Structures are given as structure tokens and as C-alpha cells.
């Protein structure tokens, strides 16, 4: 079976596999070559597969899976790993970087909002002194 994982910026994975395990809202399920076609929304989860004697893993931030001749997954983010340990370390590193970027963006948004509020207050100030 062929598996292709795509994210908004790239095709992250495109290889032949022996088996695949994924997770949707109803739970974990497996797919083998020749599986009947179907479509499902994936949960935030770890995708795993067997390829010969090896295995692979991918952390998914949800997404959509279409099973057919080629099983395709479209996800907002996919992090690949050869083992759960390396995948865990990579996901943790990415999430920390994203959290820091979001924090910086949040602080900048608050600064801009406070500047806008101060400008509005400054414009209203002269009108207040003329009120009884």
C-alpha cells in the first residue's frame, strides 16, 4: 500500500508500506493493502506503520485520511520519526518553539491594543473637561 502525507507546505512522506495504524474519533484502526476505500477525520495522534522489518511513526495534528489505492493524509502538521523517543523529542522541540512564537505574538498584540486604547483616551480627554 502507498502512503502519502501532505501538509500545507510539502509532501512530507510518500512511500510503500506493509501496514498502517491510525486513530479517528471512534478509536484506533489498522489498514492493510487492499483495504476497502473510505474517508475519515483523524484525531491528534501518532500514526504508525510497518515497512519490511522496520517501522515508522508520525505525530499528526489531526487531519483527513482517504484510503484507496494510495492512502492519503492531509494534516495541518506532521512530524516524522524513526522511533517514539526521537518523535517525542522532535514534537516537544517544535511545540516549545510554537508556544514561544505564540507568546511573542500575544505580547505584541497586547502592546498594539494598549497603544490604540491610549490614543483613544487621549482624543477623548479634551472633551471630558468641557462636560459639566
Coordinates of C-alpha atoms in Angstrom, one line a residue:
X1 CA 0.0 0.0 0.0
X2 CA 1.2 3.5 -0.7
X3 CA 1.0 6.2 2.0
X4 CA 1.3 9.9 1.2
X5 CA 1.2 12.5 4.0
X6 CA 0.8 16.1 3.0
X7 CA 0.9 19.3 5.0
X8 CA 0.2 22.9 3.7
X9 CA 3.8 23.4 2.7
X10 CA 5.0 20.0 1.5
X11 CA 4.6 16.3 0.8
X12 CA 6.2 15.0 4.0
X13 CA 6.0 11.3 3.3
X14 CA 5.4 9.2 0.1
X15 CA 6.3 5.5 0.4
X16 CA 5.1 2.0 0.1
X17 CA 4.1 0.3 3.4
X18 CA 3.1 -3.2 4.6
X19 CA 0.6 -1.9 7.2
X20 CA -0.7 1.3 8.8
X21 CA -2.3 2.1 12.2
X22 CA -4.2 5.4 12.7
X23 CA -6.7 6.9 15.0
X24 CA -10.0 8.8 14.5
X25 CA -12.8 9.7 16.9
X26 CA -14.0 6.1 17.1
X27 CA -10.6 4.8 18.1
X28 CA -7.5 3.1 16.7
X29 CA -7.7 1.1 13.5
X30 CA -5.4 -0.7 11.1
X31 CA -5.1 -0.8 7.3
X32 CA -3.5 -3.4 5.1
X33 CA -3.0 -3.5 1.3
X34 CA -6.3 -3.9 -0.5
X35 CA -8.4 -2.3 2.3
X36 CA -11.8 -1.0 1.2
X37 CA -11.8 2.7 0.3
X38 CA -13.1 5.1 3.0
X39 CA -12.7 8.6 4.3
X40 CA -12.2 9.6 8.0
X41 CA -11.2 12.7 10.1
X42 CA -8.1 11.8 12.1
X43 CA -7.6 12.8 15.7
X44 CA -4.5 14.4 17.0
X45 CA -2.5 11.2 17.4
X46 CA 0.5 9.1 16.5
X47 CA 0.4 7.3 13.2
X48 CA 2.5 4.1 13.0
X49 CA 3.4 1.8 10.2
X50 CA 5.4 -1.3 9.2
X51 CA 7.7 -1.3 6.2
X52 CA 9.6 -4.6 5.8
X53 CA 11.4 -5.3 9.1
X54 CA 11.2 -1.6 10.2
X55 CA 8.6 0.7 11.5
X56 CA 7.9 4.4 11.4
X57 CA 5.9 7.0 13.2
X58 CA 4.3 10.3 12.6
X59 CA 2.7 12.7 15.0
X60 CA -0.3 14.3 13.4
X61 CA -2.2 17.4 14.4
X62 CA -5.5 15.9 13.2
X63 CA -6.4 15.8 9.5
X64 CA -8.2 13.8 6.9
X65 CA -7.4 10.4 5.6
X66 CA -8.6 9.0 2.3
X67 CA -8.0 5.3 1.9
X68 CA -7.8 4.0 -1.6
X69 CA -5.0 2.7 -4.0
X70 CA -2.9 5.4 -2.4
X71 CA -3.8 6.2 1.2
X72 CA -3.5 10.0 1.6
X73 CA -3.4 12.1 4.7
X74 CA -3.8 15.8 4.7
X75 CA -2.8 17.4 8.1
X76 CA -2.1 20.9 9.3
X77 CA 1.2 19.5 10.8
X78 CA 3.0 16.2 10.6
X79 CA 6.2 15.3 12.5
X80 CA 8.0 12.1 11.3
X81 CA 10.2 9.9 13.5
X82 CA 12.0 6.6 13.3
X83 CA 11.2 5.8 16.9
X84 CA 8.8 7.0 19.5
X85 CA 11.7 8.5 21.5
X86 CA 13.0 10.6 18.6
X87 CA 9.5 11.6 17.7
X88 CA 8.7 12.7 21.3
X89 CA 11.8 14.8 21.3
X90 CA 11.1 16.4 17.9
X91 CA 7.4 17.1 18.8
X92 CA 8.5 18.7 22.2
X93 CA 11.0 20.9 20.4
X94 CA 8.5 22.1 17.8
X95 CA 5.7 22.7 20.4
X96 CA 8.1 24.7 22.6
X97 CA 9.1 26.8 19.6
X98 CA 5.5 27.3 18.6
X99 CA 4.5 28.2 22.1
X100 CA 7.3 30.8 22.3
X101 CA 6.2 32.3 18.9
X102 CA 2.6 32.4 20.1
X103 CA 3.6 34.1 23.3
X104 CA 5.6 36.8 21.4
X105 CA 2.7 37.3 19.1
X106 CA 0.3 37.6 22.0
X107 CA 2.5 40.2 23.8
X108 CA 2.8 42.2 20.5
X109 CA -1.0 42.1 20.1
X110 CA -1.5 43.4 23.6
X111 CA 1.0 46.2 23.1
X112 CA -0.8 47.3 19.9
X113 CA -4.1 47.2 21.7
X114 CA -2.9 49.2 24.6
X115 CA -1.4 51.8 22.2
X116 CA -4.8 52.1 20.5
X117 CA -6.6 52.5 23.8
X118 CA -4.2 55.2 24.9
X119 CA -4.7 57.1 21.7
X120 CA -8.5 56.9 22.0
X121 CA -8.3 58.1 25.6
X122 CA -6.0 61.0 24.6
X123 CA -8.6 62.0 22.0
X124 CA -11.4 61.9 24.5
X125 CA -9.6 63.8 27.2
X126 CA -10.3 67.3 25.9
X127 CA -14.0 66.5 25.5
X128 CA -14.2 65.4 29.2
X129 CA -13.0 68.8 30.5
X130 CA -15.9 70.6 28.7
X131 CA -18.5 68.4 30.3
X132 CA -20.3 69.6 33.5

